[in-house]
PDB file of C-alpha atoms and ligand atoms in Angstrom:
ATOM      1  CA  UNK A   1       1.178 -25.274  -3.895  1.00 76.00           C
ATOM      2  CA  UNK A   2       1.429 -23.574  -7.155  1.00 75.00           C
ATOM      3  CA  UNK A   3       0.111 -22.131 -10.010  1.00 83.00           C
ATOM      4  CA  UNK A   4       2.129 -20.131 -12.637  1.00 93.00           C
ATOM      5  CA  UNK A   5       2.145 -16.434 -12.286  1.00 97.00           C
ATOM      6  CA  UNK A   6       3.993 -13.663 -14.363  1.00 97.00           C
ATOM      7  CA  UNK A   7       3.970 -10.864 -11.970  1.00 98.00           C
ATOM      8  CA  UNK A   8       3.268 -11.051  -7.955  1.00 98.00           C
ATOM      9  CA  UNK A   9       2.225  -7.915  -6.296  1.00 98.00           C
ATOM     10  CA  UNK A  10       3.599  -8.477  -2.261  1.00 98.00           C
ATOM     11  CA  UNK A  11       2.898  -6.646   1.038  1.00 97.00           C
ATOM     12  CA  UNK A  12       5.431  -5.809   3.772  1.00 96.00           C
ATOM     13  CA  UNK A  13       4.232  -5.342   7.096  1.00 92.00           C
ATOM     14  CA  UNK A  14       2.907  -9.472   8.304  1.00 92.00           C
ATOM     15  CA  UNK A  15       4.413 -11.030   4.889  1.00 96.00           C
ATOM     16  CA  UNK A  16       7.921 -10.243   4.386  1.00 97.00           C
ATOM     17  CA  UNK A  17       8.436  -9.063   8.353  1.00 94.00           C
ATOM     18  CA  UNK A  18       6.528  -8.854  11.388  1.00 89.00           C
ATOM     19  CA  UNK A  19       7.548  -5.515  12.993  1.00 85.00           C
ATOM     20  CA  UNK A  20      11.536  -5.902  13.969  1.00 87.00           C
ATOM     21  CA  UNK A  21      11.053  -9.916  13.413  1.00 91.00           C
ATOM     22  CA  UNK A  22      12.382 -11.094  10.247  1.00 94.00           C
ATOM     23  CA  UNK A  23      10.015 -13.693   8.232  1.00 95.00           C
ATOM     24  CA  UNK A  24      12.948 -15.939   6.689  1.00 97.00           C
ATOM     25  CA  UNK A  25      10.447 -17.765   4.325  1.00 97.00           C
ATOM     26  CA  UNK A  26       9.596 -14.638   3.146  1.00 98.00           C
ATOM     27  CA  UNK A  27      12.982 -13.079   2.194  1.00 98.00           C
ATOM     28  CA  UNK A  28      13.705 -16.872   0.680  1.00 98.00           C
ATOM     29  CA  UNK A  29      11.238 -16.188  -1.523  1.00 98.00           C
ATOM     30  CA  UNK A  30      12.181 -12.822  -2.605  1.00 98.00           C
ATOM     31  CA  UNK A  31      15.425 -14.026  -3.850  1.00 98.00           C
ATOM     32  CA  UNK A  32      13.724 -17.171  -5.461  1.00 98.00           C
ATOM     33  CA  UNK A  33      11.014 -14.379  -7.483  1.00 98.00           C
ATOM     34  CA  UNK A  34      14.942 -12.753  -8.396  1.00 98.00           C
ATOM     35  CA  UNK A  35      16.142 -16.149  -9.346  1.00 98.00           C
ATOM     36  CA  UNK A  36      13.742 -16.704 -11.831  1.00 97.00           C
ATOM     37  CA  UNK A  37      13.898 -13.323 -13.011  1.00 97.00           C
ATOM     38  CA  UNK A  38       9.984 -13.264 -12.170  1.00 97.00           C
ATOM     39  CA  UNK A  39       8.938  -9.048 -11.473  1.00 98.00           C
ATOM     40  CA  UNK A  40       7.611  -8.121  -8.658  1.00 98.00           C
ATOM     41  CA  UNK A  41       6.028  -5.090  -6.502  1.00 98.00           C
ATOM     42  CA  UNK A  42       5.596  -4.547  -3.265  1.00 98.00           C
ATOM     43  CA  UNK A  43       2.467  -2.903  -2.173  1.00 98.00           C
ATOM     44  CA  UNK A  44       1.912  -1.125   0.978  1.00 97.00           C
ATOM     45  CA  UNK A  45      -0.237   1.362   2.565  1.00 96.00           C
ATOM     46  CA  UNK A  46       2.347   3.077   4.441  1.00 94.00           C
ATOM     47  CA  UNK A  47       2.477   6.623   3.450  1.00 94.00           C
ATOM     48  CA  UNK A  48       5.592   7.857   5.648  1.00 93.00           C
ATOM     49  CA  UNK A  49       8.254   6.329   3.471  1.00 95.00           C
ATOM     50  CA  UNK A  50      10.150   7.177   0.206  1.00 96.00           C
ATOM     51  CA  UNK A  51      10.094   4.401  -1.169  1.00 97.00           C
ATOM     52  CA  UNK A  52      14.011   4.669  -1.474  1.00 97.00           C
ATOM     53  CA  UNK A  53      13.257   4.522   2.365  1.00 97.00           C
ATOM     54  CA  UNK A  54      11.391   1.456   2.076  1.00 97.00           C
ATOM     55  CA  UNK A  55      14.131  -0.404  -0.302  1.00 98.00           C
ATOM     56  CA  UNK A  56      17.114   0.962   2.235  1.00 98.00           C
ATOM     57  CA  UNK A  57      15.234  -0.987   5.755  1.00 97.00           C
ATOM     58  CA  UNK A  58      14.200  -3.905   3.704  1.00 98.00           C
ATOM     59  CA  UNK A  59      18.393  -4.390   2.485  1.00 98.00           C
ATOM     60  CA  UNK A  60      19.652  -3.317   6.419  1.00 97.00           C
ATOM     61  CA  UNK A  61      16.834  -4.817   8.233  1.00 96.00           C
ATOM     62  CA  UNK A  62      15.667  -7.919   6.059  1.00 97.00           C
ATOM     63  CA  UNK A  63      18.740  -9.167   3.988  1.00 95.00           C
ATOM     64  CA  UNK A  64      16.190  -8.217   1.090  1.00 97.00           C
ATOM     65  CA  UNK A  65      17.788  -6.240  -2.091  1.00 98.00           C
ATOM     66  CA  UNK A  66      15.237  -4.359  -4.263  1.00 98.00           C
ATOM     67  CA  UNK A  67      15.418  -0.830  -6.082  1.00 98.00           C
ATOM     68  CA  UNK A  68      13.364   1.887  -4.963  1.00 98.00           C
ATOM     69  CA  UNK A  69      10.887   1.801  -7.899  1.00 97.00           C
ATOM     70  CA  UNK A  70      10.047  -2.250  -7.169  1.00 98.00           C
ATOM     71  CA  UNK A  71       8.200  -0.014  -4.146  1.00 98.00           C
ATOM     72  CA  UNK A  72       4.484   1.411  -4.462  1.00 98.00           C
ATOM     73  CA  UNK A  73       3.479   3.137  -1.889  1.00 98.00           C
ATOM     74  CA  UNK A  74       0.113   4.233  -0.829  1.00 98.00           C
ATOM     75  CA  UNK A  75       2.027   7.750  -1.404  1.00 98.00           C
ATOM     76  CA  UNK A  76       3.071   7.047  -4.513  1.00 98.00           C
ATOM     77  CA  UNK A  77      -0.112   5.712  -5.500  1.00 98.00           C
ATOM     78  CA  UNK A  78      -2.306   9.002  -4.187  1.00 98.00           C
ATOM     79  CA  UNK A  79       0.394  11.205  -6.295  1.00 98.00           C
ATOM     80  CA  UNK A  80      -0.338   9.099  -9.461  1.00 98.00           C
ATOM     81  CA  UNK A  81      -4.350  10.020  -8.676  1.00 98.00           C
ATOM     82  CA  UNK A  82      -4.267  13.509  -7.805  1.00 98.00           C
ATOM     83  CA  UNK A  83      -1.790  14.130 -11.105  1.00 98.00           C
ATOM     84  CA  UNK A  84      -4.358  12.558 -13.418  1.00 97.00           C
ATOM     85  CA  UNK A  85      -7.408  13.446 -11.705  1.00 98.00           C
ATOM     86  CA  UNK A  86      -6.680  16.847 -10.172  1.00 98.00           C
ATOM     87  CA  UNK A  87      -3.506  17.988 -12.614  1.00 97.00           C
ATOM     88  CA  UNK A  88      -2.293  21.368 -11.052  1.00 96.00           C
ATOM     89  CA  UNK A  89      -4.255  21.305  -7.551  1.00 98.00           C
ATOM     90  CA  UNK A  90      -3.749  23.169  -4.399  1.00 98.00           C
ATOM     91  CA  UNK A  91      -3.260  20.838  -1.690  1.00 98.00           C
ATOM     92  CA  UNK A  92      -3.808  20.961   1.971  1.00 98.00           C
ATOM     93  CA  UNK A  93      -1.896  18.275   3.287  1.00 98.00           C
ATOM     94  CA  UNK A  94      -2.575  16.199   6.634  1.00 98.00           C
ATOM     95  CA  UNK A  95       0.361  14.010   6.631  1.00 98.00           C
ATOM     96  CA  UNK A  96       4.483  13.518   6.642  1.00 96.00           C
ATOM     97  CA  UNK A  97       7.210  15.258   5.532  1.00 95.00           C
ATOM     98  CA  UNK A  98       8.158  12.659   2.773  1.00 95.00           C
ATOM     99  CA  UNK A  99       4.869  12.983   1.368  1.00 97.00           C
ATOM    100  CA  UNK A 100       5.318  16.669   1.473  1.00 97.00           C
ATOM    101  CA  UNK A 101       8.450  15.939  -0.616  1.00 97.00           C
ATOM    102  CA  UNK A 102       6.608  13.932  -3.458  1.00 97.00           C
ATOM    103  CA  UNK A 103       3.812  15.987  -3.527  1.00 98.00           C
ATOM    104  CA  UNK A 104       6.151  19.168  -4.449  1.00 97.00           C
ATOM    105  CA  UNK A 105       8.401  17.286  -6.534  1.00 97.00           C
ATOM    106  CA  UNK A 106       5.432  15.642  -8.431  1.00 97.00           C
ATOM    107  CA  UNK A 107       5.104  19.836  -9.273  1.00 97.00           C
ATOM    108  CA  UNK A 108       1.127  20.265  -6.568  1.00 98.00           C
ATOM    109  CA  UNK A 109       1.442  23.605  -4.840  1.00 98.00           C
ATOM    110  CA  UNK A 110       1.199  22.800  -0.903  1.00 98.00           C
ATOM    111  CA  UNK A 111      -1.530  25.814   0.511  1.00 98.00           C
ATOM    112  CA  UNK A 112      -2.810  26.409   4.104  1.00 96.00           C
ATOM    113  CA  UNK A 113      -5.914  28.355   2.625  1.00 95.00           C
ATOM    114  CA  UNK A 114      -8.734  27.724   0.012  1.00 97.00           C
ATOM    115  CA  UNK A 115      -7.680  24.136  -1.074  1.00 98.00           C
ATOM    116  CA  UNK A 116      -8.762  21.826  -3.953  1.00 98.00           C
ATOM    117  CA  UNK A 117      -7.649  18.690  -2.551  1.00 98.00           C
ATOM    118  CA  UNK A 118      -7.260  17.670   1.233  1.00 98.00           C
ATOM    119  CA  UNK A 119      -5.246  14.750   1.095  1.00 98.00           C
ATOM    120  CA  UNK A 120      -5.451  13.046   4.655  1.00 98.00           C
ATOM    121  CA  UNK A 121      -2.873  10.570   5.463  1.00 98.00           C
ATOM    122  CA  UNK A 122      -0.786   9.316   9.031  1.00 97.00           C
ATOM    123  CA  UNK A 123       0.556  13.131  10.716  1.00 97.00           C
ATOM    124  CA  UNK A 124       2.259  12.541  14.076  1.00 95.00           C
ATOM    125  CA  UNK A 125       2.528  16.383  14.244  1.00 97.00           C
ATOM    126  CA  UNK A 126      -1.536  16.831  14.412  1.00 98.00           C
ATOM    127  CA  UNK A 127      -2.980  19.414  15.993  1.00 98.00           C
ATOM    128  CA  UNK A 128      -6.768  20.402  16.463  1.00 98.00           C
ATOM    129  CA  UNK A 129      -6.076  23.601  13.824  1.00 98.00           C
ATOM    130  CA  UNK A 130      -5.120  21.232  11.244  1.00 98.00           C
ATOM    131  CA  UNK A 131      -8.317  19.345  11.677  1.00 98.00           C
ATOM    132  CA  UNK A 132     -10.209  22.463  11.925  1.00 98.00           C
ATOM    133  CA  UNK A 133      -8.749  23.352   8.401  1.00 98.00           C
ATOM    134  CA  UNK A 134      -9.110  20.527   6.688  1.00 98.00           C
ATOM    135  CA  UNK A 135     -12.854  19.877   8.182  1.00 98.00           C
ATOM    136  CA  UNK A 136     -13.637  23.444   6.804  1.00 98.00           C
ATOM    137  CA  UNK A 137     -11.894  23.267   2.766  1.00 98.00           C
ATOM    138  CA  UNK A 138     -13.654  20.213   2.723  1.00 98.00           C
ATOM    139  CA  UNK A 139     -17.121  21.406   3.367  1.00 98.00           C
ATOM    140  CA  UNK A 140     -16.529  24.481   1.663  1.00 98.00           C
ATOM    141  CA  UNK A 141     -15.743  21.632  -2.010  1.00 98.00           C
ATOM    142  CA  UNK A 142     -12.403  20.725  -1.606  1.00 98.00           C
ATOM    143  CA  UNK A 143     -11.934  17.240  -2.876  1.00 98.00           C
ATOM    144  CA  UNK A 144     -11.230  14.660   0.173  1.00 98.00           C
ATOM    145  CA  UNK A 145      -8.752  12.422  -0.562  1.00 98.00           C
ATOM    146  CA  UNK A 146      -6.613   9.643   1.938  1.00 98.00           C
ATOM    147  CA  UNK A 147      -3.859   7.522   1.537  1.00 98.00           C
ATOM    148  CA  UNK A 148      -5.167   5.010   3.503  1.00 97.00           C
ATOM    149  CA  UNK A 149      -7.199   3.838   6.434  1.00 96.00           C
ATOM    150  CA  UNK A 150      -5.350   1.739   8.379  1.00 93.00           C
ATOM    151  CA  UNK A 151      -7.088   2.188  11.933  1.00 92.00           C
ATOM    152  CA  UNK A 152      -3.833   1.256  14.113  1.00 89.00           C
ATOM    153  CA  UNK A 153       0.066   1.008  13.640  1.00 85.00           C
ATOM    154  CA  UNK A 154       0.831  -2.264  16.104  1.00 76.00           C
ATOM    155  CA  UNK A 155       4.614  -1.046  17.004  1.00 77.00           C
ATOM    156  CA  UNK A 156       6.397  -1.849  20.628  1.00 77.00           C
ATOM    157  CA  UNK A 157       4.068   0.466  22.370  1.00 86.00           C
ATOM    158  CA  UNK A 158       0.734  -1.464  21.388  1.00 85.00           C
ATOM    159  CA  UNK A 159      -1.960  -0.454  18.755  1.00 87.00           C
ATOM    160  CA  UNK A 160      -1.425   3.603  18.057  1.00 91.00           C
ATOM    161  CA  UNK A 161      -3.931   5.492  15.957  1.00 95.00           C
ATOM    162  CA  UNK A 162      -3.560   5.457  12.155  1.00 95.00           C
ATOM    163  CA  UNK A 163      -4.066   7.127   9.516  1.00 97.00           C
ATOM    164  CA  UNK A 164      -7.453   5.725   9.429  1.00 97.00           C
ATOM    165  CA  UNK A 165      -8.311   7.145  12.977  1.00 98.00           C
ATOM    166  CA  UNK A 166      -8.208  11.079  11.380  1.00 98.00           C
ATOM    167  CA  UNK A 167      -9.947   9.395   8.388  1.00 98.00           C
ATOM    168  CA  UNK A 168     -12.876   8.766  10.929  1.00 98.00           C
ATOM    169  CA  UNK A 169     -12.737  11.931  12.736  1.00 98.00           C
ATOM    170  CA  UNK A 170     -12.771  13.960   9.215  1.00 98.00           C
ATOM    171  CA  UNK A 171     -16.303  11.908   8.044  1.00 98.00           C
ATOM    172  CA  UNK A 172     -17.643  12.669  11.256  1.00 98.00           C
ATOM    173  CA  UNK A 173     -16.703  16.038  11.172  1.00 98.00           C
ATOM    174  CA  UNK A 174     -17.322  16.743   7.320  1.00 98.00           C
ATOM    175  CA  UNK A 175     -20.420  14.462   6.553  1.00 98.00           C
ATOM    176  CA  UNK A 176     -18.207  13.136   3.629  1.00 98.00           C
ATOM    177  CA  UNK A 177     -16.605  10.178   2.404  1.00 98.00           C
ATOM    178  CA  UNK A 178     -13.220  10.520   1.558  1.00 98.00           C
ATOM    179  CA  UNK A 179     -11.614   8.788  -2.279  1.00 98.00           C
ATOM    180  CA  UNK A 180      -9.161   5.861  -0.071  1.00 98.00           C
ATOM    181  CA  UNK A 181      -6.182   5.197  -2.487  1.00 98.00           C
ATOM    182  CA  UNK A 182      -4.438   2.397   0.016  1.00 98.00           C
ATOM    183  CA  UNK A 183      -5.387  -1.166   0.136  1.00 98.00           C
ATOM    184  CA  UNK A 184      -7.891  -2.581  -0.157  1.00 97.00           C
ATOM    185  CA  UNK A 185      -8.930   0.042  -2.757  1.00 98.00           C
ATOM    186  CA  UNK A 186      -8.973  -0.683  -6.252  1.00 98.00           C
ATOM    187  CA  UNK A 187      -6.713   2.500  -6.872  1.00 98.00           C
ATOM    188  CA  UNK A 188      -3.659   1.414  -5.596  1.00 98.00           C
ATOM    189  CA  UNK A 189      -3.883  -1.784  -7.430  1.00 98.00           C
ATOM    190  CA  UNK A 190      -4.725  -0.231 -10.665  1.00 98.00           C
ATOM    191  CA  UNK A 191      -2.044   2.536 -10.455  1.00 98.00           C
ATOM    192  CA  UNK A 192       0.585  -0.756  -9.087  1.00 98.00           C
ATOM    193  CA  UNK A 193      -0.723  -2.568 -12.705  1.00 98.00           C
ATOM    194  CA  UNK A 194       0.004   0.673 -14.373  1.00 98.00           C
ATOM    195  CA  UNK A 195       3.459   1.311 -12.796  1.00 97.00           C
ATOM    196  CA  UNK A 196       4.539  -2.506 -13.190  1.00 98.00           C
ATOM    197  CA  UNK A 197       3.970  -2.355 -16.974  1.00 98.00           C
ATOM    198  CA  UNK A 198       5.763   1.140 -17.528  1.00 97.00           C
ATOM    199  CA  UNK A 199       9.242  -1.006 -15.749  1.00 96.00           C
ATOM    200  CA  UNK A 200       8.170  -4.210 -17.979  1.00 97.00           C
ATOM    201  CA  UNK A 201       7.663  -2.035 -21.661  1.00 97.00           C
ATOM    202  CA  UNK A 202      10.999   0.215 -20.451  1.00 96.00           C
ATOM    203  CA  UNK A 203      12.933  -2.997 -20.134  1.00 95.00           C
ATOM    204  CA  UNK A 204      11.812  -4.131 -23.566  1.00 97.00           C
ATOM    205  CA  UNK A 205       9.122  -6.531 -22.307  1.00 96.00           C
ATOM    206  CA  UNK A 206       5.318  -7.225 -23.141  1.00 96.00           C
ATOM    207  CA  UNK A 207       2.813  -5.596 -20.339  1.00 97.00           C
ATOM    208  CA  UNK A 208       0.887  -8.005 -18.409  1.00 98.00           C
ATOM    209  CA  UNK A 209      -3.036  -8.278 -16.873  1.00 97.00           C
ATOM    210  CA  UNK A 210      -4.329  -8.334 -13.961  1.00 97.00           C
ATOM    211  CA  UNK A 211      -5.087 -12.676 -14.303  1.00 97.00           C
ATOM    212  CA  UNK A 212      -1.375 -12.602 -14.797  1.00 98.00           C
ATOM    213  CA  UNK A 213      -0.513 -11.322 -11.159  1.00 98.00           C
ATOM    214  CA  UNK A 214      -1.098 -12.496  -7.648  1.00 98.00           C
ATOM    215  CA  UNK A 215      -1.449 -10.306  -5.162  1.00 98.00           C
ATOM    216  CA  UNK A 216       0.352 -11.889  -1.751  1.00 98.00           C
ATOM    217  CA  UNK A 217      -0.850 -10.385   1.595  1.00 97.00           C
ATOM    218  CA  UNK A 218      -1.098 -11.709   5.242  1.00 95.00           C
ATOM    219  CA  UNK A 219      -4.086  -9.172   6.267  1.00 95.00           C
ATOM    220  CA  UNK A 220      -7.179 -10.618   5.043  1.00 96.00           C
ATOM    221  CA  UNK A 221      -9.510  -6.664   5.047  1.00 94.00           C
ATOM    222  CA  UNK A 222      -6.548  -4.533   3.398  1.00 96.00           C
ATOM    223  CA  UNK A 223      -4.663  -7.150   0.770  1.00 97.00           C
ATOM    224  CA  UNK A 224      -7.132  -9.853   0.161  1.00 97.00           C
ATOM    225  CA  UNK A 225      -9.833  -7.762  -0.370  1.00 97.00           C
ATOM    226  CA  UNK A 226      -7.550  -5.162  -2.381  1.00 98.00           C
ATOM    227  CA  UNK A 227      -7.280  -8.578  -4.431  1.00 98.00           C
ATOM    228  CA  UNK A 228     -11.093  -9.230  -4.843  1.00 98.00           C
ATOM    229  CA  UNK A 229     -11.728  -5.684  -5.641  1.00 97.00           C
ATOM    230  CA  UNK A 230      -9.779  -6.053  -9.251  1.00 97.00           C
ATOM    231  CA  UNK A 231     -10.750  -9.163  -9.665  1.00 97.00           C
ATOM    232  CA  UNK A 232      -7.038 -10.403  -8.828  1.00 98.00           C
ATOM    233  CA  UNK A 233      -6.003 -13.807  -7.586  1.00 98.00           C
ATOM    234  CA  UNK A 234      -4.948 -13.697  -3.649  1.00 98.00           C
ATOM    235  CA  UNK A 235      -2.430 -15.764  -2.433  1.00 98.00           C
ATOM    236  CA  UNK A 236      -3.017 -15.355   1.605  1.00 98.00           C
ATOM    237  CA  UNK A 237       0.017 -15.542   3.918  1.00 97.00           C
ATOM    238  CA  UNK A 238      -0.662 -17.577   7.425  1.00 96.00           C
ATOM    239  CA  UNK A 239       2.562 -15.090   8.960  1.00 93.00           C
ATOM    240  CA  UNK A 240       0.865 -12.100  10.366  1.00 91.00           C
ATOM    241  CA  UNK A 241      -2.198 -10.514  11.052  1.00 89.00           C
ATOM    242  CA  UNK A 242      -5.199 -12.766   9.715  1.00 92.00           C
ATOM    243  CA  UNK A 243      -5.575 -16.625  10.697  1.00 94.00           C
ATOM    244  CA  UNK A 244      -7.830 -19.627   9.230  1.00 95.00           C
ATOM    245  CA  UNK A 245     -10.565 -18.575  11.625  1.00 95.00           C
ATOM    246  CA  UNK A 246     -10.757 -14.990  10.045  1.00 93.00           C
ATOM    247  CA  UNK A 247     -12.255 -16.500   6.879  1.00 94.00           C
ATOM    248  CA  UNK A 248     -14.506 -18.986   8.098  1.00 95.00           C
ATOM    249  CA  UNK A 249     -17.070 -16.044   8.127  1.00 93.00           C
ATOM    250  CA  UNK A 250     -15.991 -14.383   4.901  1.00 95.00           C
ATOM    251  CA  UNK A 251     -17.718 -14.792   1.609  1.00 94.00           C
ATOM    252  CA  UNK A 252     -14.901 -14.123  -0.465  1.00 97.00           C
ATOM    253  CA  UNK A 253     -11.915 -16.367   0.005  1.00 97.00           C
ATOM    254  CA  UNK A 254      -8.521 -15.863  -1.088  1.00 98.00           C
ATOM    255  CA  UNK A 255      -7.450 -17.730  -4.247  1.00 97.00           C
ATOM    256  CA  UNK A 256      -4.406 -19.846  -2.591  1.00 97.00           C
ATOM    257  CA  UNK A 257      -3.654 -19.584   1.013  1.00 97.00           C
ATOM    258  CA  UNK A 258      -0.387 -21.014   2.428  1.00 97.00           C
ATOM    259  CA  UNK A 259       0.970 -20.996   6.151  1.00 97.00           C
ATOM    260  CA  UNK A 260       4.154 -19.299   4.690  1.00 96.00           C
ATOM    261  CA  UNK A 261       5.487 -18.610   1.153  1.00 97.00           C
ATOM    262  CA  UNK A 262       8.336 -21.903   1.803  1.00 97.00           C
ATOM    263  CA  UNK A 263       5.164 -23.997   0.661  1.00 96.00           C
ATOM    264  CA  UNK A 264       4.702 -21.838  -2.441  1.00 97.00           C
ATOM    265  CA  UNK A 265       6.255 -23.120  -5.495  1.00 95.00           C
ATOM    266  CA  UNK A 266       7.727 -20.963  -8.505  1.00 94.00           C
TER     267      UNK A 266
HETATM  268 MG1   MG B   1       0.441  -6.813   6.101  1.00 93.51          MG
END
């Protein structure tokens, strides 16, 4: 299959690996994008990473050589939002150390009290007082923002809660709905578009549209529909979570779908 694209935004977990199992098609395909000299993104909801992180296990672990900013996090993503949308904010943070990092380094003050923003994401380290804080700056007006709402994380252990799990327990315990930044919201893929065409005008080169990128996922709920949201073309992956029988009932159907990315032509 193929169709001429300019830019292809990719997901990791399912498409270019399946846990600790290397996808071979996958990192073929990677170095045939390089080849070509064709940009590309990768896209992911995980929120735990730098995405320096995220470049250094995909070069040990996946014989896959990007630089950090060919990453955009879900992290990255919800720092891009809160600094245009909620410039200068106190945050009370429900998540990981890294995104601790960003957040500070980004220049958000990080407060335990009287919030503006709580910005929810995965927090191995949470505790009933954290929930009780957040559950009570949000009703008091703090803004209620999450990385992303990923119900499980499928590692050797079986399906453990995700970030999407405190999402739940938070619009139970709040009555509200939170702003979701991760796939398959529209603002990751915006701020991705917007981040992809800062690297292309830096490097001397014309910005591109959203018909001008594919978006390349395995997980038909999170990247297809992150796809169909901004009106992207979906190239669906046949190498993870989401089989043919997943879309029989679907109204929207990917653009291109492929059992794995060796049958998709440059
Ligand atoms: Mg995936």
């Amino acid at each position: 299959m193929k169709q001429e694209y300019k830019a292809y935004f990719i997901d990791l977990d399912g498409t270019m690996y399946m846990g600790k199992n290397r996808i071979p098609s996958a990192e073929a395909f990677i170095k045939r994008l390089q080849k070509k000299d064709i940009p590309f993104l990768f896209v992911t909801n995980n929120a735990t990473k730098t995405t320096q992180q995220v470049a250094d296990k995909l070069h040990n672990h996946y014989d896959t050589t990007v630089e950090a900013n060919q990453v955009y996090t879900s992290a990255v993503a919800s720092v891009d939002y809160l600094l245009e949308h909620h410039p200068g904010a106190k945050i009370f943070l429900l998540g990981s150390e890294s995104l601790r990092g960003q957040l500070v380094e980004a220049g958000f003050t990080l407060v335990d009290n009287n919030p503006d923003v709580v910005l929810q994401s995965l927090d191995i380290n949470l505790d009933y007082q954290k929930l009780e804080k957040a559950t009570l700056a949000i009703r008091n007006g703090a803004a209620f923002v999450v990385t992303n709402i990923d119900s499980n994380i499928p590692n050797e252990k079986g399906l453990c809660p995700g970030s999407g799990a405190t999402t739940a327990f938070l619009r139970c315990s709040t009555g509200q709905e939170p702003v979701i930044i991760g796939k398959p919201s529209s603002v990751i893929m915006e701020g991705a578009i917007h981040h992809l065409n800062e690297q292309l005008k830096a490097a001397g080169k014309q910005a591109l549209t959203k018909e001008e990128i594919v978006m390349v996922g395995d997980n038909y709920t999170t990247d297809i529909m992150a796809g169909v949201n901004v009106s992207m073309d979906t190239l669906m992956v046949l190498t993870g979570f989401s089989s043919r029988e997943d879309l029989v009932t679907v109204e929207a159907q990917p653009t291109h779908i492929v059992e794995d990315l060796t049958h998709w032509e440059l």
